CSV table of C-alpha atoms in Angstrom, one decimal:
chain,number,residue,atom,x,y,z
M,1,UNK,CA,81.0,90.0,84.8
M,2,UNK,CA,79.7,93.5,84.4
M,3,UNK,CA,82.4,96.6,82.2
M,4,UNK,CA,81.2,100.1,83.0
M,5,UNK,CA,82.9,102.9,80.8
M,6,UNK,CA,83.6,105.2,83.5
M,7,UNK,CA,85.9,107.5,81.0
M,8,UNK,CA,85.6,107.4,77.3
M,9,UNK,CA,87.9,110.3,76.2
M,10,UNK,CA,91.8,111.4,76.8
M,11,UNK,CA,93.4,114.3,78.4
M,12,UNK,CA,91.2,116.7,76.2
M,13,UNK,CA,88.6,118.4,78.7
M,14,UNK,CA,85.4,117.4,77.8
M,15,UNK,CA,82.0,117.5,79.8
M,16,UNK,CA,81.0,114.5,77.5
M,17,UNK,CA,83.6,112.5,77.9
M,18,UNK,CA,86.0,112.0,81.3
M,19,UNK,CA,89.7,110.3,80.6
M,20,UNK,CA,89.9,106.7,79.4
M,21,UNK,CA,88.4,104.3,82.5
M,22,UNK,CA,87.0,101.5,83.5
M,23,UNK,CA,85.4,99.4,85.9
M,24,UNK,CA,85.3,95.5,85.9
M,25,UNK,CA,82.2,93.5,88.2
M,26,UNK,CA,83.6,90.3,88.4
M,27,UNK,CA,82.1,88.3,91.7
M,28,UNK,CA,82.9,90.0,95.1
M,29,UNK,CA,85.7,91.9,92.6
M,30,UNK,CA,86.3,95.4,91.9
M,31,UNK,CA,88.8,95.9,89.1
M,32,UNK,CA,89.5,100.2,87.7
M,33,UNK,CA,91.2,100.1,85.2
M,34,UNK,CA,93.6,103.8,85.4
M,35,UNK,CA,92.0,106.7,86.9
M,36,UNK,CA,92.5,109.7,84.8
M,37,UNK,CA,90.2,113.2,85.5
M,38,UNK,CA,86.7,112.7,86.3
M,39,UNK,CA,87.2,108.8,87.1
M,40,UNK,CA,86.1,108.7,90.7
M,41,UNK,CA,82.5,111.2,90.0
M,42,UNK,CA,81.9,108.6,87.2
M,43,UNK,CA,82.0,105.5,89.6
M,44,UNK,CA,79.9,107.2,92.0
M,45,UNK,CA,77.6,107.9,89.2
M,46,UNK,CA,78.1,104.2,89.0
M,47,UNK,CA,77.0,103.6,92.0
M,48,UNK,CA,79.8,102.2,94.0
M,49,UNK,CA,82.4,104.2,95.7
M,50,UNK,CA,86.3,104.1,96.2
M,51,UNK,CA,86.1,102.0,99.3
M,52,UNK,CA,84.4,99.2,96.8
M,53,UNK,CA,87.3,99.2,94.8
M,54,UNK,CA,89.2,95.7,95.4
M,55,UNK,CA,92.1,96.3,92.4
M,56,UNK,CA,93.4,99.0,89.9
M,57,UNK,CA,95.3,98.0,87.1
M,58,UNK,CA,97.1,101.1,85.4
M,59,UNK,CA,98.5,101.2,81.7
M,60,UNK,CA,100.6,103.1,82.1
M,61,UNK,CA,101.8,106.6,83.7
M,62,UNK,CA,100.5,109.3,81.9
M,63,UNK,CA,98.5,112.3,83.6
M,64,UNK,CA,95.5,111.3,81.9
M,65,UNK,CA,95.9,107.9,83.4
M,66,UNK,CA,97.1,108.7,86.7
M,67,UNK,CA,95.1,111.8,87.5
M,68,UNK,CA,93.3,110.5,90.2
M,69,UNK,CA,95.6,108.2,91.7
M,70,UNK,CA,96.6,111.0,94.4
M,71,UNK,CA,92.7,112.0,94.8
M,72,UNK,CA,92.2,108.1,95.3
M,73,UNK,CA,94.7,108.0,98.1
M,74,UNK,CA,93.9,111.1,99.8
M,75,UNK,CA,89.8,110.5,99.6
M,76,UNK,CA,90.9,106.5,100.8
M,77,UNK,CA,92.8,107.9,103.9
M,78,UNK,CA,90.7,110.9,105.1
M,79,UNK,CA,88.1,111.6,106.9
M,80,UNK,CA,89.4,109.1,109.4
M,81,UNK,CA,86.0,107.4,110.9
M,82,UNK,CA,85.1,106.9,107.1
M,83,UNK,CA,88.5,105.7,106.4
M,84,UNK,CA,89.5,102.4,104.4
M,85,UNK,CA,90.3,98.8,106.4
M,86,UNK,CA,90.1,96.6,103.8
M,87,UNK,CA,92.9,96.1,101.5
M,88,UNK,CA,93.1,96.1,97.7
M,89,UNK,CA,96.0,95.8,95.4
M,90,UNK,CA,97.4,97.8,92.5
M,91,UNK,CA,98.8,95.9,89.2
M,92,UNK,CA,100.8,97.9,87.4
M,93,UNK,CA,104.4,97.6,84.7
M,94,UNK,CA,107.4,97.4,87.0
M,95,UNK,CA,108.3,101.3,88.0
M,96,UNK,CA,105.5,101.9,89.8
M,97,UNK,CA,106.7,101.6,93.0
M,98,UNK,CA,109.2,103.9,91.8
M,99,UNK,CA,106.8,105.9,90.9
M,100,UNK,CA,104.6,106.2,93.8
M,101,UNK,CA,107.6,106.8,96.0
M,102,UNK,CA,108.3,109.8,94.0
M,103,UNK,CA,104.4,110.9,94.6
M,104,UNK,CA,105.3,110.8,98.3
M,105,UNK,CA,108.5,112.7,98.3
M,106,UNK,CA,105.4,115.4,96.9
M,107,UNK,CA,102.7,115.3,98.8
M,108,UNK,CA,104.0,113.0,102.0
M,109,UNK,CA,102.1,111.3,104.3
M,110,UNK,CA,98.6,112.4,102.7
M,111,UNK,CA,99.0,109.9,100.4
M,112,UNK,CA,100.7,107.0,102.9
M,113,UNK,CA,97.8,104.9,104.0
M,114,UNK,CA,97.9,102.2,107.0
M,115,UNK,CA,100.1,99.4,106.9
M,116,UNK,CA,98.9,96.3,105.2
M,117,UNK,CA,95.5,98.2,103.2
M,118,UNK,CA,97.5,98.8,99.5
M,119,UNK,CA,99.6,96.8,98.0
M,120,UNK,CA,101.5,97.3,94.7
M,121,UNK,CA,102.4,94.3,92.4
M,122,UNK,CA,104.4,95.1,89.3
M,123,UNK,CA,104.5,93.3,86.2
M,124,UNK,CA,107.0,92.6,83.8
M,125,UNK,CA,106.8,95.4,80.8
M,126,UNK,CA,108.8,93.5,77.9
M,127,UNK,CA,107.1,89.9,77.7
M,128,UNK,CA,104.4,88.0,79.2
M,129,UNK,CA,103.3,87.9,82.5
M,130,UNK,CA,100.2,86.8,85.2
M,131,UNK,CA,99.1,87.4,88.2
M,132,UNK,CA,96.0,84.7,90.0
M,133,UNK,CA,93.6,85.9,92.1
M,134,UNK,CA,90.6,84.5,93.8
M,135,UNK,CA,87.7,85.6,91.0
M,136,UNK,CA,90.1,85.9,88.3
M,137,UNK,CA,93.5,85.5,86.6
M,138,UNK,CA,95.4,88.6,84.5
M,139,UNK,CA,97.5,88.5,81.7
M,140,UNK,CA,99.5,91.2,80.6
M,141,UNK,CA,101.2,91.9,77.9
M,142,UNK,CA,103.8,95.1,76.5
M,143,UNK,CA,102.0,97.6,74.1
M,144,UNK,CA,103.5,100.2,72.3
M,145,UNK,CA,102.9,103.3,73.9
M,146,UNK,CA,106.1,103.8,76.7
M,147,UNK,CA,108.5,101.7,77.9
M,148,UNK,CA,106.0,101.1,81.1
M,149,UNK,CA,102.7,100.4,78.9
M,150,UNK,CA,100.7,96.9,79.6
M,151,UNK,CA,97.4,96.0,78.4
M,152,UNK,CA,95.8,93.6,80.3
M,153,UNK,CA,93.8,90.6,80.4
M,154,UNK,CA,90.8,89.3,82.9
M,155,UNK,CA,89.7,85.8,82.6
M,156,UNK,CA,86.9,84.7,85.2
M,157,UNK,CA,85.5,81.3,84.5
M,158,UNK,CA,84.5,80.9,80.6
M,159,UNK,CA,84.7,84.7,79.9
M,160,UNK,CA,87.5,87.1,79.0
M,161,UNK,CA,88.1,90.6,78.9
M,162,UNK,CA,91.2,92.9,76.8
M,163,UNK,CA,91.8,96.4,78.0
M,164,UNK,CA,94.8,97.4,76.0
M,165,UNK,CA,95.5,100.7,77.6
M,166,UNK,CA,96.9,103.3,75.2
M,167,UNK,CA,98.9,101.5,72.4
M,168,UNK,CA,100.0,101.5,68.6
M,169,UNK,CA,99.3,98.4,65.9
M,170,UNK,CA,101.4,95.5,67.7
M,171,UNK,CA,101.2,91.6,67.7
M,172,UNK,CA,101.5,91.7,71.9
M,173,UNK,CA,97.7,93.0,71.6
M,174,UNK,CA,96.5,90.5,68.6
M,175,UNK,CA,98.4,87.7,71.3
M,176,UNK,CA,96.1,89.4,74.6
M,177,UNK,CA,92.9,89.5,72.8
M,178,UNK,CA,93.0,86.3,71.2
M,179,UNK,CA,89.1,84.7,71.5
M,180,UNK,CA,88.1,87.4,73.8
M,181,UNK,CA,84.5,87.9,75.0
M,182,UNK,CA,85.5,91.8,75.1
M,183,UNK,CA,87.7,93.7,73.6
M,184,UNK,CA,88.0,97.4,75.4
M,185,UNK,CA,90.4,99.0,72.2
M,186,UNK,CA,92.2,102.1,72.4
M,187,UNK,CA,90.7,104.3,68.7
M,188,UNK,CA,92.2,107.8,69.5
M,189,UNK,CA,92.0,109.3,66.1
M,190,UNK,CA,90.4,108.8,63.1
M,191,UNK,CA,92.3,107.0,60.0
M,192,UNK,CA,93.5,109.7,58.8
M,193,UNK,CA,95.1,111.5,62.0
M,194,UNK,CA,97.5,108.7,62.1
M,195,UNK,CA,99.7,109.8,65.2
M,196,UNK,CA,102.6,107.5,66.4
M,197,UNK,CA,101.6,105.2,69.5
M,198,UNK,CA,97.4,105.4,69.0
M,199,UNK,CA,95.7,103.5,67.4
M,200,UNK,CA,92.9,104.3,64.4
M,201,UNK,CA,89.6,102.9,63.7
M,202,UNK,CA,90.7,100.1,61.0
M,203,UNK,CA,93.9,99.1,62.6
M,204,UNK,CA,91.5,98.4,66.0
M,205,UNK,CA,89.5,96.6,64.0
M,206,UNK,CA,92.0,94.8,62.2
M,207,UNK,CA,93.2,93.8,65.2
M,208,UNK,CA,90.3,92.4,66.3
M,209,UNK,CA,89.7,90.4,63.6
M,210,UNK,CA,93.4,88.7,63.7
M,211,UNK,CA,92.1,88.0,67.5
M,212,UNK,CA,88.6,86.7,66.4
M,213,UNK,CA,87.6,88.5,69.5
M,214,UNK,CA,83.6,88.6,70.1
M,215,UNK,CA,83.3,92.3,70.7
M,216,UNK,CA,85.0,95.2,70.0
M,217,UNK,CA,84.1,98.3,71.9
M,218,UNK,CA,86.3,101.1,70.4
M,219,UNK,CA,87.4,104.3,73.4
M,220,UNK,CA,89.9,106.9,74.3
M,221,UNK,CA,88.2,109.7,71.7
M,222,UNK,CA,89.9,112.5,70.9
M,223,UNK,CA,87.5,115.5,70.1
M,224,UNK,CA,88.5,114.4,65.9
M,225,UNK,CA,86.8,111.2,66.7
M,226,UNK,CA,83.3,113.0,67.5
M,227,UNK,CA,83.3,115.1,64.3
M,228,UNK,CA,84.5,111.9,62.2
M,229,UNK,CA,82.7,108.6,60.8
M,230,UNK,CA,84.8,106.3,63.3
M,231,UNK,CA,82.5,103.0,63.1
M,232,UNK,CA,82.9,102.9,59.4
M,233,UNK,CA,86.1,103.6,59.6
M,234,UNK,CA,86.2,100.7,61.6
M,235,UNK,CA,83.8,98.6,59.1
M,236,UNK,CA,87.2,98.4,56.7
M,237,UNK,CA,88.8,95.6,58.5
M,238,UNK,CA,86.1,94.5,61.4
M,239,UNK,CA,82.8,92.9,60.8
M,240,UNK,CA,82.0,91.9,64.2
M,241,UNK,CA,79.7,93.3,67.0
M,242,UNK,CA,81.1,96.8,67.3
M,243,UNK,CA,79.8,99.4,70.2
M,244,UNK,CA,81.1,103.1,70.5
M,245,UNK,CA,82.2,103.6,74.1
M,246,UNK,CA,80.3,107.1,76.1
M,247,UNK,CA,81.0,107.6,79.9
M,248,UNK,CA,78.4,105.2,81.5
M,249,UNK,CA,77.9,102.7,79.0
M,250,UNK,CA,77.4,99.0,80.6
M,251,UNK,CA,78.3,95.5,78.7
M,252,UNK,CA,77.6,92.3,80.5
M,253,UNK,CA,79.9,89.4,79.2
């Protein structure tokens, strides 16, 4: 399983950090997690195109996580001679179908694909859920951010990857990440700038420690994190393998 960091930032524009997104390669599948501004360009920089993506996972519906959903659909549809012919799936919390319907009221047929190309699978945002695919299984749990926020765990053979999406400290993330090979965890602001709905370095470290993950990678950094000792703050609660995400970083598990 290979994880490529497509974006390690937030809604704040940055030349160094695109909005939070990751690509997971497992077997013949290419799994895209969130798609805010800059995702498609970063995808190209990894040597992939939108046509390679087999599954898209949306953690929630804030603009910095779904901002390039419409460009993804529009680029998938046109130009016709390069248009997509292979199906892909979207996995998100209940309410995503209604979200897509509302987008169609704004963009019309420009974002409507040929029948059989896109499948939307909705998961429970109030409790644990699971879906099985050819190359992997996905487990989900609700996160403490919005009513439609979910975290994802990908299991493939003996390997496991967890994507928190945006969240505050919660038991569901600890349970979802238990024993995982890699936890890609949001860490929006330094300890001294804690805000509701987001984690700090020491909180992310505590979650990783309680879940006994094998490796922790922090991501979703607001600019304050670039001026703070984020690594050292995480070390207050986490002594295991630790990295701070950078755009285009690749991790093998």
